[in-house]
Amino acid sequence: MPHVVTQSCCNDASCVHACPVNCIHPTPDEPDFHTAEMLYIDPASCVDCGACVSACPVGAIVPHTKLADDQLTFLPLNADFFAPQRPKPPLLAKVTEPLRVRPADEPLRVAVVGSGPAAMFAADELLTIPDARVNVFERLSVPYGLARTGVAPDHGKTRQVTDLFDTVARQDGFRLFLGVEVGRDITHEELLAHHHAVVYAVGASSDRRLTVPGAETAATATEFVAWYNGHPDHAHRTFDLSHRRAVVVGNGNVALDVARILTRDPESLADTDISPLALDALRASAIEEVVVVGRRGPAQSAFTVAELTGLLSTPGIDVVAEGLGADPVTDGLPHSTVHKLRMLRDLPEQDGTRRRIVLRYLLTPERVTDTGVAFVQNELVDEAGVARAVPTDRTEHIEAGLVLSSIGYKGRPVADLPFDDATGTVPHDSGRVIDPGLGTAVPATYVTGWIKRGPTGFIGTNKTCARETVHTLVDDYNIGRLPTPSTDPEVLERLIRSRTTTPVPTP
Ligand SMILES: Cc1cc2nc3c(=O)[nH]c(=O)nc-3n(C[C@H](O)[C@H](O)[C@H](O)COP(=O)(O)OP(=O)(O)OC[C@H]3O[C@@H](n4cnc5c(N)ncnc54)[C@H](O)[C@@H]3O)c2cc1C
Ligand SMILES: NC(=O)c1ccc[n+]([C@@H]2O[C@H](COP(=O)([O-])OP(=O)(O)OC[C@H]3O[C@@H](n4cnc5c(N)ncnc54)[C@H](OP(=O)(O)O)[C@@H]3O)[C@@H](O)[C@H]2O)c1
Ligand code: SF4
Ligand code: SF4
């Protein structure tokens, strides 16, 4: 009678720490934690105590007897992870080291820039220090970053993580300054003058763009997602939904999100947080088919099993996979990839009367045209164990009215900080910002989240990431590397009032 992790898991590992018998893996200190699509419960060891259920902020864990029909796939998915070759873990999970802070006359004061998941997990970790003060600065008028402006409106359970962030924000010592953009309304130096340290958790607010001819006429998934989630920078955009087909280039979880939002019954979104403007546009949409295109093969599909499962259980959408090729060799593939391939092969029968999503493979865009996208067909070659797409001389044109590129997000340079343009991240050592020219640490400056690791990972991945950064910060504080802020906290409030019209929160 095991419990089972299901699709709304966001990898924050709270359940790992709650489980008395260490049967949820990979744990944050196991090597595959950062690459795992989700966490899994070992049915052979689970004692059904239910502790993980209450620890999970998004309701992702259920006893196997309560799995809905469309969740049954998670039963073997969880169990298969513990195939015989996985070493048996010790019965007790490693207890994470609590923060130890040297005694000081003044409480530790930290500025956190951004209020997305990485910022909120960092704040939560810092607030375990007695008397610590955390001031969070967010450029938008709404907090929580992509947990609000990225997560799809029909992923209600995942969005519940914002309730957890509300709880963090209610703690003593926490203050949230909305509508304050660091680098525009207040400088890095000014923040340092008022805090022992500054942690940047600014995310990856730009996107990777296609560089092929005509690509400038295509919209990006980043813009489309921001639009349907009512992000203030994109809320009034328009997209051409008047043609029967849309093409999405890239096949990550974001691509599946936009394909699902474009094809599901708009009325089923009416009770969600979707932007009213987007809902009206979707109600008037003529789109009947969305083609999601990957440049490599099905085994390299960047979407996760959990997201594919969620898509298949969405009413009113047919999902079709074309170009799967011969039965692939699955030896040595990660168990989640084997499941994914099985699911793609065994997709449910099409209804034929419904909107549909077509998953296509081995196609690289060559040109965005007036009427769609011209692709070159690829073959896969194995290069030192990595499947690489190699173009052939065969081409194909897919007609579409709307073309969205969904090939990943990208970090933007942060004022006064070093930046690695190739990765779109700030160079760091365990979260401590490093000036690569000098090879030394930038004083009292730290990073966490997507601006530290690049734009991959789930909401909860930022928890272990933030924890590492906060431990580095506290180590530096303990050895006296962080200068004591020179000014009175009141001065900071006056400064912010003088620069913005945003109300300053009460302490
Ligand atoms: C479309 C989309 C859907 C996703 N859906 C899911 C999902 O369903 N489940 C899941 O587990 N994960 C999901 N993810 C992944 C998850 O959202 C990320 O892992 C997570 O949000 C990254 O956290 P972050 O704090 O680094 O960045 P963000 O969430 O981007 O937060 C950065 C914050 O910093 C603010 N900021 C930026 N610059 C400044 C500045 N100069 N001054 C002040 N504030 C600033 C921004 O406004 C923003 O609020 C999704 C990602 C995307 C892109
Ligand atoms: N529900 C959820 O849990 C959820 C929802 C949304 C996002 N997220 C997470 O957020 C992160 C970002 O997601 P994402 O979908 O933006 O990125 P992603 O998972 O990195 O997917 C990017 C896709 O773009 C393709 N691509 C990259 N460059 C390309 C090019 N030049 N031409 C054609 N295709 C190209 C990639 O193909 P290759 O593999 O061939 O490079 C891949 O298919 C991921 O970690 C994701 O899991 C999670
Ligand atoms: S039900 Fe109890 S034993 Fe089973 S995974 Fe959850 S916490 Fe662990
Ligand atoms: S969301 Fe967190 S607590 Fe819930 S199952 Fe996933 S890792 Fe465990």
XYZ file of C-alpha atoms and ligand atoms in Angstrom:
624
model
C 0.000 0.000 0.000
C 2.622 2.610 -0.956
C 2.162 6.320 -1.342
C 2.935 7.657 -4.797
C 4.371 10.938 -6.102
C 2.175 12.244 -8.926
C 2.375 14.910 -11.589
C 2.273 18.118 -9.630
C 5.584 17.432 -7.887
C 7.923 20.442 -7.959
C 11.018 18.773 -6.441
C 11.399 20.874 -3.303
C 12.284 17.755 -1.294
C 10.109 18.693 1.703
C 8.735 15.147 1.586
C 12.255 13.691 1.742
C 12.837 15.346 5.088
C 9.407 14.332 6.392
C 9.734 10.633 5.546
C 10.749 8.541 8.565
C 12.105 5.629 6.518
C 14.090 7.464 3.810
C 12.117 5.947 0.953
C 11.762 9.064 -1.247
C 14.573 9.494 -3.780
C 16.707 10.974 -5.178
C 17.428 13.056 -2.087
C 19.140 16.450 -2.503
C 22.499 14.901 -1.618
C 22.234 12.123 -4.223
C 23.933 12.826 -7.575
C 20.799 12.439 -9.723
C 18.688 14.901 -7.704
C 19.341 17.836 -10.059
C 18.564 15.869 -13.222
C 15.589 13.851 -11.949
C 12.251 14.743 -13.536
C 10.545 14.308 -10.154
C 11.011 12.386 -6.911
C 9.873 8.774 -6.440
C 8.663 6.683 -3.516
C 10.057 3.173 -3.050
C 6.940 0.957 -2.683
C 8.987 -1.728 -0.961
C 10.016 0.559 1.917
C 7.065 2.952 2.271
C 5.265 2.346 5.575
C 2.257 4.439 4.567
C 2.554 6.852 7.469
C 1.305 9.789 5.360
C 3.907 12.224 6.725
C 4.979 13.171 3.198
C 1.406 14.055 2.224
C 1.193 16.898 4.706
C 4.774 18.031 3.963
C 4.103 18.474 0.256
C 3.153 22.084 -0.594
C 1.420 21.135 -3.845
C -0.551 18.021 -2.900
C 1.536 15.802 -5.176
C 1.554 12.665 -3.016
C -1.389 10.296 -2.708
C -1.868 6.792 -1.309
C -1.958 4.386 -4.235
C -5.562 3.493 -3.407
C -6.583 7.084 -4.147
C -4.897 7.393 -7.532
C -7.285 8.614 -10.207
C -7.346 6.607 -13.449
C -5.180 9.150 -15.219
C -2.606 8.926 -12.391
C -2.148 5.146 -12.527
C 0.914 5.544 -14.727
C 2.717 6.990 -11.690
C 2.554 3.679 -9.826
C 5.083 1.859 -12.076
C 6.934 5.128 -12.681
C 7.663 5.413 -8.940
C 8.406 1.706 -8.495
C 10.682 1.330 -11.555
C 12.989 4.032 -10.268
C 14.088 1.577 -7.570
C 15.151 -1.100 -10.040
C 17.577 -3.644 -8.566
C 20.659 -1.723 -9.683
C 19.879 1.290 -7.478
C 21.911 0.951 -4.280
C 19.804 0.498 -1.157
C 19.850 3.793 0.770
C 20.467 3.939 4.528
C 17.267 3.765 6.553
C 17.654 7.254 7.945
C 17.871 10.230 5.602
C 20.860 12.504 6.079
C 19.741 15.296 8.363
C 20.612 18.629 6.761
C 23.019 20.788 8.726
C 21.261 23.657 10.509
C 22.704 27.144 10.008
C 25.151 28.123 12.765
C 25.659 31.848 13.105
C 28.264 33.594 15.281
C 26.855 35.769 18.044
C 26.796 39.456 17.057
C 25.530 42.769 18.486
C 23.483 43.508 15.379
C 21.021 41.104 13.703
C 22.042 39.833 10.267
C 20.394 41.995 7.566
C 20.155 40.640 4.019
C 18.670 42.162 0.862
C 17.166 39.667 -1.582
C 16.576 40.922 -5.132
C 13.558 39.288 -6.804
C 10.673 37.469 -5.127
C 10.449 34.261 -7.194
C 10.877 30.756 -5.759
C 14.666 31.125 -5.330
C 14.235 34.388 -3.410
C 11.488 33.005 -1.173
C 13.396 29.806 -0.369
C 16.515 31.908 0.417
C 14.459 34.198 2.673
C 12.938 31.187 4.440
C 16.382 29.690 5.066
C 17.786 33.016 6.326
C 14.852 33.481 8.684
C 15.839 30.319 10.574
C 18.601 32.571 12.041
C 17.396 34.226 15.250
C 16.541 37.925 14.722
C 17.606 37.908 11.060
C 16.026 40.570 8.838
C 15.334 39.934 5.175
C 14.248 42.717 2.827
C 12.957 41.396 -0.507
C 12.881 43.790 -3.492
C 10.619 42.932 -6.438
C 10.375 45.034 -9.611
C 6.784 43.994 -10.324
C 3.711 44.952 -8.322
C 3.008 41.234 -7.675
C 5.390 38.810 -5.965
C 6.647 35.234 -6.552
C 8.112 35.446 -10.062
C 7.402 32.562 -12.433
C 5.431 30.723 -9.725
C 2.782 33.301 -10.658
C 3.720 34.574 -14.127
C 5.119 31.315 -15.574
C 3.247 28.315 -14.131
C 0.262 27.665 -16.364
C -3.108 28.856 -15.033
C -4.556 25.319 -15.306
C -1.791 23.988 -13.016
C -3.761 25.036 -9.959
C -2.035 22.628 -7.585
C 1.436 23.831 -8.533
C 0.314 27.413 -8.095
C -0.587 26.522 -4.494
C 3.127 26.911 -3.760
C 2.346 30.645 -3.534
C 0.446 29.829 -0.299
C 3.725 28.476 1.077
C 5.459 31.699 0.021
C 2.713 33.719 1.767
C 3.571 31.795 4.945
C 7.267 32.631 4.490
C 6.341 36.294 3.987
C 4.357 36.377 7.245
C 7.410 35.501 9.336
C 8.952 38.082 11.691
C 11.877 39.848 10.070
C 10.535 39.551 6.494
C 9.675 42.644 4.441
C 8.620 42.767 0.813
C 9.180 45.928 -1.266
C 7.081 45.585 -4.429
C 7.598 47.834 -7.466
C 11.274 48.433 -6.651
C 13.715 47.567 -9.428
C 17.268 47.141 -8.233
C 19.617 48.852 -10.684
C 16.955 51.453 -11.554
C 15.301 52.589 -8.280
C 18.138 51.629 -5.956
C 21.748 50.686 -6.646
C 23.803 47.722 -5.532
C 26.025 50.031 -3.453
C 22.977 51.527 -1.701
C 21.676 48.044 -0.841
C 25.103 47.095 0.523
C 25.146 50.203 2.687
C 21.977 48.966 4.412
C 22.594 45.213 4.550
C 25.365 42.790 5.426
C 24.855 41.082 2.066
C 22.804 41.158 -1.137
C 21.415 37.967 -2.726
C 20.361 38.255 -6.365
C 17.482 35.928 -7.311
C 16.444 37.763 -10.468
C 15.687 34.699 -12.622
C 16.146 34.509 -16.394
C 13.791 37.141 -17.728
C 14.794 36.979 -21.393
C 14.619 34.114 -23.873
C 16.769 32.301 -26.370
C 15.785 33.317 -29.891
C 15.871 31.495 -33.190
C 18.442 33.094 -35.493
C 17.055 31.800 -38.820
C 15.721 34.207 -41.501
C 12.256 35.496 -40.671
C 12.551 34.523 -36.978
C 11.965 38.129 -35.941
C 8.340 37.712 -37.097
C 7.787 34.734 -34.760
C 6.660 35.329 -31.207
C 8.320 33.533 -28.310
C 6.742 31.243 -25.752
C 8.125 33.576 -23.066
C 5.943 36.386 -24.425
C 2.924 34.119 -24.914
C 3.155 32.676 -21.368
C 3.597 36.153 -19.877
C 0.536 37.304 -21.857
C -1.836 34.553 -20.702
C -0.601 34.971 -17.115
C -1.220 38.747 -17.165
C 2.454 39.733 -16.649
C 2.360 43.570 -16.622
C 5.112 43.812 -19.300
C 3.132 41.662 -21.802
C -0.522 41.812 -20.782
C -1.621 43.903 -23.788
C 0.157 41.969 -26.540
C -1.807 40.359 -29.333
C -1.188 37.027 -31.077
C -2.592 35.821 -34.389
C -5.020 33.036 -33.451
C -7.008 33.305 -36.692
C -5.435 30.367 -38.587
C -6.313 26.712 -37.937
C -2.738 25.681 -37.117
C 0.037 26.930 -34.803
C 3.633 25.682 -34.696
C 5.714 25.582 -31.518
C 9.463 25.104 -32.035
C 11.100 23.222 -29.124
C 9.506 20.474 -27.038
C 10.217 21.289 -23.385
C 7.599 21.621 -20.658
C 6.992 25.245 -21.648
C 6.157 24.129 -25.205
C 3.630 21.622 -23.799
C 2.143 24.344 -21.562
C 1.525 26.703 -24.487
C 0.258 23.920 -26.765
C -2.213 22.826 -24.058
C -3.430 26.375 -23.372
C -3.940 26.886 -27.131
C -5.963 23.698 -27.537
C -7.934 23.101 -24.362
C -11.503 24.290 -24.065
C -11.248 27.979 -23.074
C -14.282 27.569 -20.808
C -12.245 25.159 -18.665
C -9.849 28.061 -18.028
C -12.542 30.527 -17.024
C -12.207 29.766 -13.294
C -8.420 29.990 -13.282
C -6.060 32.957 -12.858
C -5.698 33.342 -16.642
C -5.652 36.945 -17.852
C -9.190 37.983 -18.912
C -7.779 39.457 -22.158
C -6.122 36.147 -23.007
C -9.277 34.214 -22.160
C -11.338 36.384 -24.533
C -8.761 35.899 -27.302
C -8.714 32.114 -26.768
C -12.510 32.008 -26.879
C -12.343 33.591 -30.340
C -9.412 31.443 -31.500
C -9.636 29.441 -34.749
C -6.724 27.166 -33.824
C -7.547 23.460 -34.168
C -4.060 21.990 -34.263
C -0.748 22.783 -32.603
C 2.368 21.107 -33.983
C 5.149 20.835 -31.376
C 8.482 20.306 -33.107
C 11.686 18.812 -31.667
C 14.971 18.919 -33.566
C 16.048 15.540 -32.158
C 14.179 12.263 -31.598
C 11.429 11.124 -29.205
C 13.943 9.900 -26.592
C 15.308 13.448 -26.458
C 11.870 15.033 -25.904
C 12.594 17.734 -23.330
C 9.124 17.500 -21.723
C 8.757 15.319 -18.634
C 6.613 12.201 -18.138
C 4.595 14.142 -15.570
C 3.737 16.904 -18.041
C 2.894 14.423 -20.811
C 0.636 12.577 -18.363
C -1.063 15.848 -17.433
C -1.579 16.680 -21.097
C -3.082 13.271 -21.856
C -5.573 13.679 -19.040
C -6.708 17.110 -20.243
C -10.211 16.711 -21.646
C -10.938 17.596 -25.249
C -7.437 17.246 -26.730
C -6.123 14.507 -29.025
C -2.367 13.966 -28.760
C -0.591 12.417 -31.729
C 3.096 11.552 -32.120
C 4.468 11.333 -35.657
C 7.849 10.078 -36.823
C 8.581 7.853 -33.825
C 10.600 5.525 -36.077
C 11.413 1.912 -35.325
C 11.268 0.598 -31.773
C 14.128 2.417 -30.073
C 16.816 0.629 -28.102
C 16.010 1.501 -24.505
C 18.996 -0.192 -22.819
C 20.825 2.256 -20.633
C 18.239 5.031 -20.996
C 16.998 6.727 -17.808
C 13.874 5.012 -16.527
C 11.775 8.148 -17.086
C 12.840 8.196 -20.777
C 11.794 4.558 -21.162
C 8.379 5.471 -19.700
C 8.129 8.481 -21.982
C 8.840 6.376 -25.079
C 6.288 3.794 -23.979
C 3.685 6.508 -23.479
C 4.419 8.031 -26.898
C 4.016 4.636 -28.538
C 0.782 3.863 -26.688
C -0.999 7.198 -27.062
C -4.790 6.865 -26.737
C -6.910 6.590 -29.890
C -7.814 9.934 -31.433
C -11.370 11.075 -31.124
C -11.090 12.980 -34.421
C -13.623 15.651 -33.495
C -11.392 17.462 -31.036
C -8.509 19.912 -31.182
C -5.184 18.155 -31.426
C -1.538 18.451 -30.549
C 0.893 16.786 -32.946
C 4.363 15.931 -31.641
C 6.889 15.964 -34.506
C 10.561 15.038 -34.402
C 13.863 15.455 -36.279
C 13.027 18.861 -37.744
C 15.149 22.021 -37.466
C 13.658 25.356 -38.575
C 15.459 26.892 -41.571
C 13.235 29.900 -42.157
C 10.044 31.419 -40.795
C 7.937 32.239 -43.857
C 4.813 34.342 -44.411
C 2.728 31.170 -44.187
C 4.529 28.998 -41.604
C 7.938 27.454 -41.034
C 10.348 25.755 -43.454
C 12.216 22.908 -41.763
C 15.146 20.713 -42.697
C 14.771 17.044 -41.757
C 17.487 15.639 -39.501
C 19.134 12.352 -38.721
C 20.475 11.517 -35.286
C 24.132 10.715 -34.761
C 25.720 9.559 -31.538
C 28.544 11.853 -30.486
C 30.317 10.533 -27.404
C 27.024 9.273 -25.994
C 25.038 12.425 -26.863
C 22.402 12.282 -29.615
C 23.047 15.131 -32.057
C 20.780 16.235 -34.931
C 22.485 16.343 -38.320
C 20.636 17.971 -41.255
C 19.818 15.954 -44.382
C 18.971 17.453 -47.789
C 15.234 16.822 -47.209
C 13.034 19.780 -46.314
C 9.451 20.308 -45.277
C 7.145 23.305 -44.866
C 4.478 23.375 -42.133
C 1.763 25.934 -42.675
C 0.697 27.944 -39.661
C -0.691 31.321 -38.669
C 1.038 31.499 -35.284
C 4.692 30.497 -34.849
C 6.082 30.396 -31.313
C 9.683 29.548 -30.506
C 10.019 27.785 -27.181
C 13.740 27.075 -27.041
C 14.503 28.156 -23.502
C 14.813 31.213 -21.291
C 17.960 33.319 -20.813
C 19.320 35.461 -17.976
C 19.957 39.179 -18.495
C 23.044 41.048 -17.218
C 22.568 42.412 -13.691
C 23.732 45.985 -13.021
C 27.155 46.108 -11.274
C 27.675 42.309 -11.395
C 29.923 40.217 -13.678
C 27.992 38.254 -16.312
C 28.658 35.232 -18.510
C 26.857 35.999 -21.752
C 27.218 32.459 -23.116
C 25.253 30.877 -20.257
C 23.200 33.920 -19.257
C 24.311 33.506 -15.642
C 26.372 35.337 -13.033
C 29.699 33.550 -12.321
C 29.778 32.184 -8.790
C 31.314 29.689 -6.423
C 28.611 27.922 -4.366
C 26.486 31.080 -4.684
C 29.279 33.601 -3.892
C 29.611 35.954 -6.904
C 33.061 35.772 -8.486
C 34.683 38.359 -10.726
C 36.184 36.089 -13.417
C 38.684 38.790 -14.478
C 40.165 39.098 -10.997
C 39.319 35.575 -9.827
C 38.111 37.021 -6.506
C 34.740 37.253 -4.763
C 32.614 40.361 -5.289
C 32.189 41.567 -1.683
C 28.995 40.503 0.131
C 27.217 39.558 -3.130
C 25.478 36.236 -3.830
C 23.217 34.602 -6.415
C 20.575 31.886 -6.382
C 17.963 30.387 -8.733
C 17.976 30.646 -12.526
C 20.461 33.559 -12.593
C 22.887 31.223 -10.788
C 22.210 27.848 -12.477
C 20.661 28.816 -15.815
C 17.013 28.366 -16.833
C 16.379 24.747 -15.914
C 14.677 23.006 -13.048
C 11.428 22.970 -11.178
C 10.193 25.342 -8.494
C 11.547 23.132 -5.725
C 15.001 22.771 -7.324
C 15.515 26.344 -6.178
C 15.164 25.262 -2.553
C 18.414 23.276 -2.455
C 20.026 25.928 -4.651
C 19.003 28.713 -2.216
C 20.115 26.630 0.727
C 23.619 26.296 -0.725
C 23.844 30.065 -1.303
C 22.616 30.927 2.190
C 25.129 28.512 3.757
C 27.936 30.204 1.769
C 26.712 33.640 2.896
C 26.582 32.588 6.547
C 30.074 31.024 6.318
C 31.369 34.398 5.073
C 29.487 36.223 7.835
C 30.915 33.921 10.491
C 34.517 34.588 9.437
C 33.927 38.348 9.383
C 33.966 38.776 5.580
C 30.726 40.777 5.509
C 31.061 44.455 6.481
C 28.577 45.735 9.051
C 26.016 48.006 7.372
C 26.693 51.602 8.297
C 23.258 53.182 8.197
C 20.043 53.105 10.173
C 17.217 50.878 8.728
C 14.917 53.960 8.712
C 17.166 55.599 6.151
C 16.474 52.759 3.693
C 12.724 53.360 3.895
C 13.156 57.095 3.284
C 15.413 56.334 0.337
C 12.848 53.986 -1.251
C 10.006 56.460 -0.659
C 12.035 59.156 -2.392
C 12.649 56.959 -5.466
C 9.299 55.198 -6.043
C 5.611 55.760 -5.492
C 5.313 52.237 -4.052
C 4.055 52.076 -0.455
C 6.791 50.912 1.917
C 5.633 47.840 3.893
C 5.311 48.083 7.636
C 7.902 46.096 9.571
C 6.539 29.058 -18.426
C 7.090 28.331 -17.225
C 6.287 27.445 -16.519
C 6.810 26.764 -15.421
N 5.995 25.880 -14.769
C 6.509 25.175 -13.739
C 5.679 24.221 -13.070
O 4.497 24.020 -13.432
N 6.227 23.518 -12.032
C 7.517 23.721 -11.638
O 7.958 23.074 -10.682
N 8.325 24.619 -12.258
C 7.846 25.342 -13.292
N 8.649 26.226 -13.938
C 10.024 26.450 -13.442
C 10.043 27.487 -12.266
O 9.124 28.496 -12.543
C 11.461 28.056 -12.061
O 12.302 26.991 -11.628
C 11.523 29.153 -11.005
O 10.528 30.120 -11.141
C 12.883 29.912 -11.058
O 12.934 30.730 -9.912
P 13.776 32.094 -9.818
O 13.422 32.672 -8.482
O 15.197 31.827 -10.121
O 13.251 33.039 -10.992
P 11.817 33.794 -11.242
O 10.689 32.921 -10.843
O 11.906 34.240 -12.638
O 11.866 35.043 -10.256
C 12.703 36.173 -10.508
C 12.032 37.407 -9.916
O 12.978 38.506 -9.889
C 12.313 39.693 -10.260
N 13.356 40.643 -10.735
C 14.120 40.513 -11.849
N 15.000 41.553 -11.921
C 14.772 42.334 -10.835
C 15.372 43.555 -10.344
N 16.378 44.156 -10.991
N 14.888 44.109 -9.204
C 13.868 43.491 -8.516
N 13.260 42.337 -8.933
C 13.729 41.774 -10.068
C 11.352 39.235 -11.346
O 10.310 40.174 -11.570
C 10.847 37.914 -10.742
O 9.745 38.129 -9.893
C 8.160 26.944 -15.030
C 8.971 27.838 -15.752
C 8.446 28.514 -16.831
C 9.338 29.456 -17.606
N 5.325 21.696 -15.183
C 6.589 21.851 -14.989
O 7.164 21.218 -14.134
C 7.323 22.838 -15.832
C 6.644 23.648 -16.750
C 7.369 24.535 -17.530
C 8.750 24.611 -17.394
N 9.377 23.830 -16.485
C 10.843 23.806 -16.386
O 11.418 25.039 -16.800
C 12.636 24.788 -17.510
C 12.618 25.513 -18.846
O 11.718 24.835 -19.756
P 11.767 25.098 -21.342
O 10.711 24.301 -21.974
O 11.826 26.578 -21.578
O 13.236 24.634 -21.755
P 13.897 23.190 -22.056
O 13.301 22.116 -21.245
O 15.356 23.437 -21.960
O 13.496 22.882 -23.601
C 14.054 23.638 -24.651
C 13.689 22.999 -25.982
O 14.172 23.848 -27.028
C 14.934 23.059 -27.949
N 15.927 23.931 -28.573
C 16.923 24.628 -27.980
N 17.600 25.358 -28.895
C 17.004 25.105 -30.094
C 17.233 25.566 -31.417
N 18.201 26.436 -31.685
N 16.442 25.108 -32.413
C 15.435 24.225 -32.153
N 15.166 23.751 -30.904
C 15.946 24.196 -29.901
C 15.538 21.966 -27.093
O 15.945 20.902 -27.917
P 17.312 20.092 -27.599
O 16.984 19.185 -26.453
O 17.576 19.396 -28.873
O 18.356 21.115 -27.234
C 14.329 21.622 -26.211
O 13.428 20.823 -26.921
C 12.770 23.282 -17.633
O 13.650 22.782 -16.645
C 11.361 22.789 -17.402
O 11.289 21.461 -16.895
C 8.697 22.938 -15.713
S 3.842 7.569 3.441
Fe 5.401 7.756 5.077
S 6.833 6.099 4.639
Fe 5.625 6.363 2.774
S 6.815 7.796 1.559
Fe 5.366 9.023 2.741
S 6.523 9.624 4.578
Fe 7.658 7.913 3.630
S 6.494 18.859 -4.448
Fe 8.114 18.603 -2.919
S 7.150 17.667 -1.164
Fe 5.762 17.382 -2.923
S 6.313 15.382 -3.786
Fe 7.520 16.897 -4.896
S 9.452 17.020 -3.773
Fe 7.996 15.978 -2.422
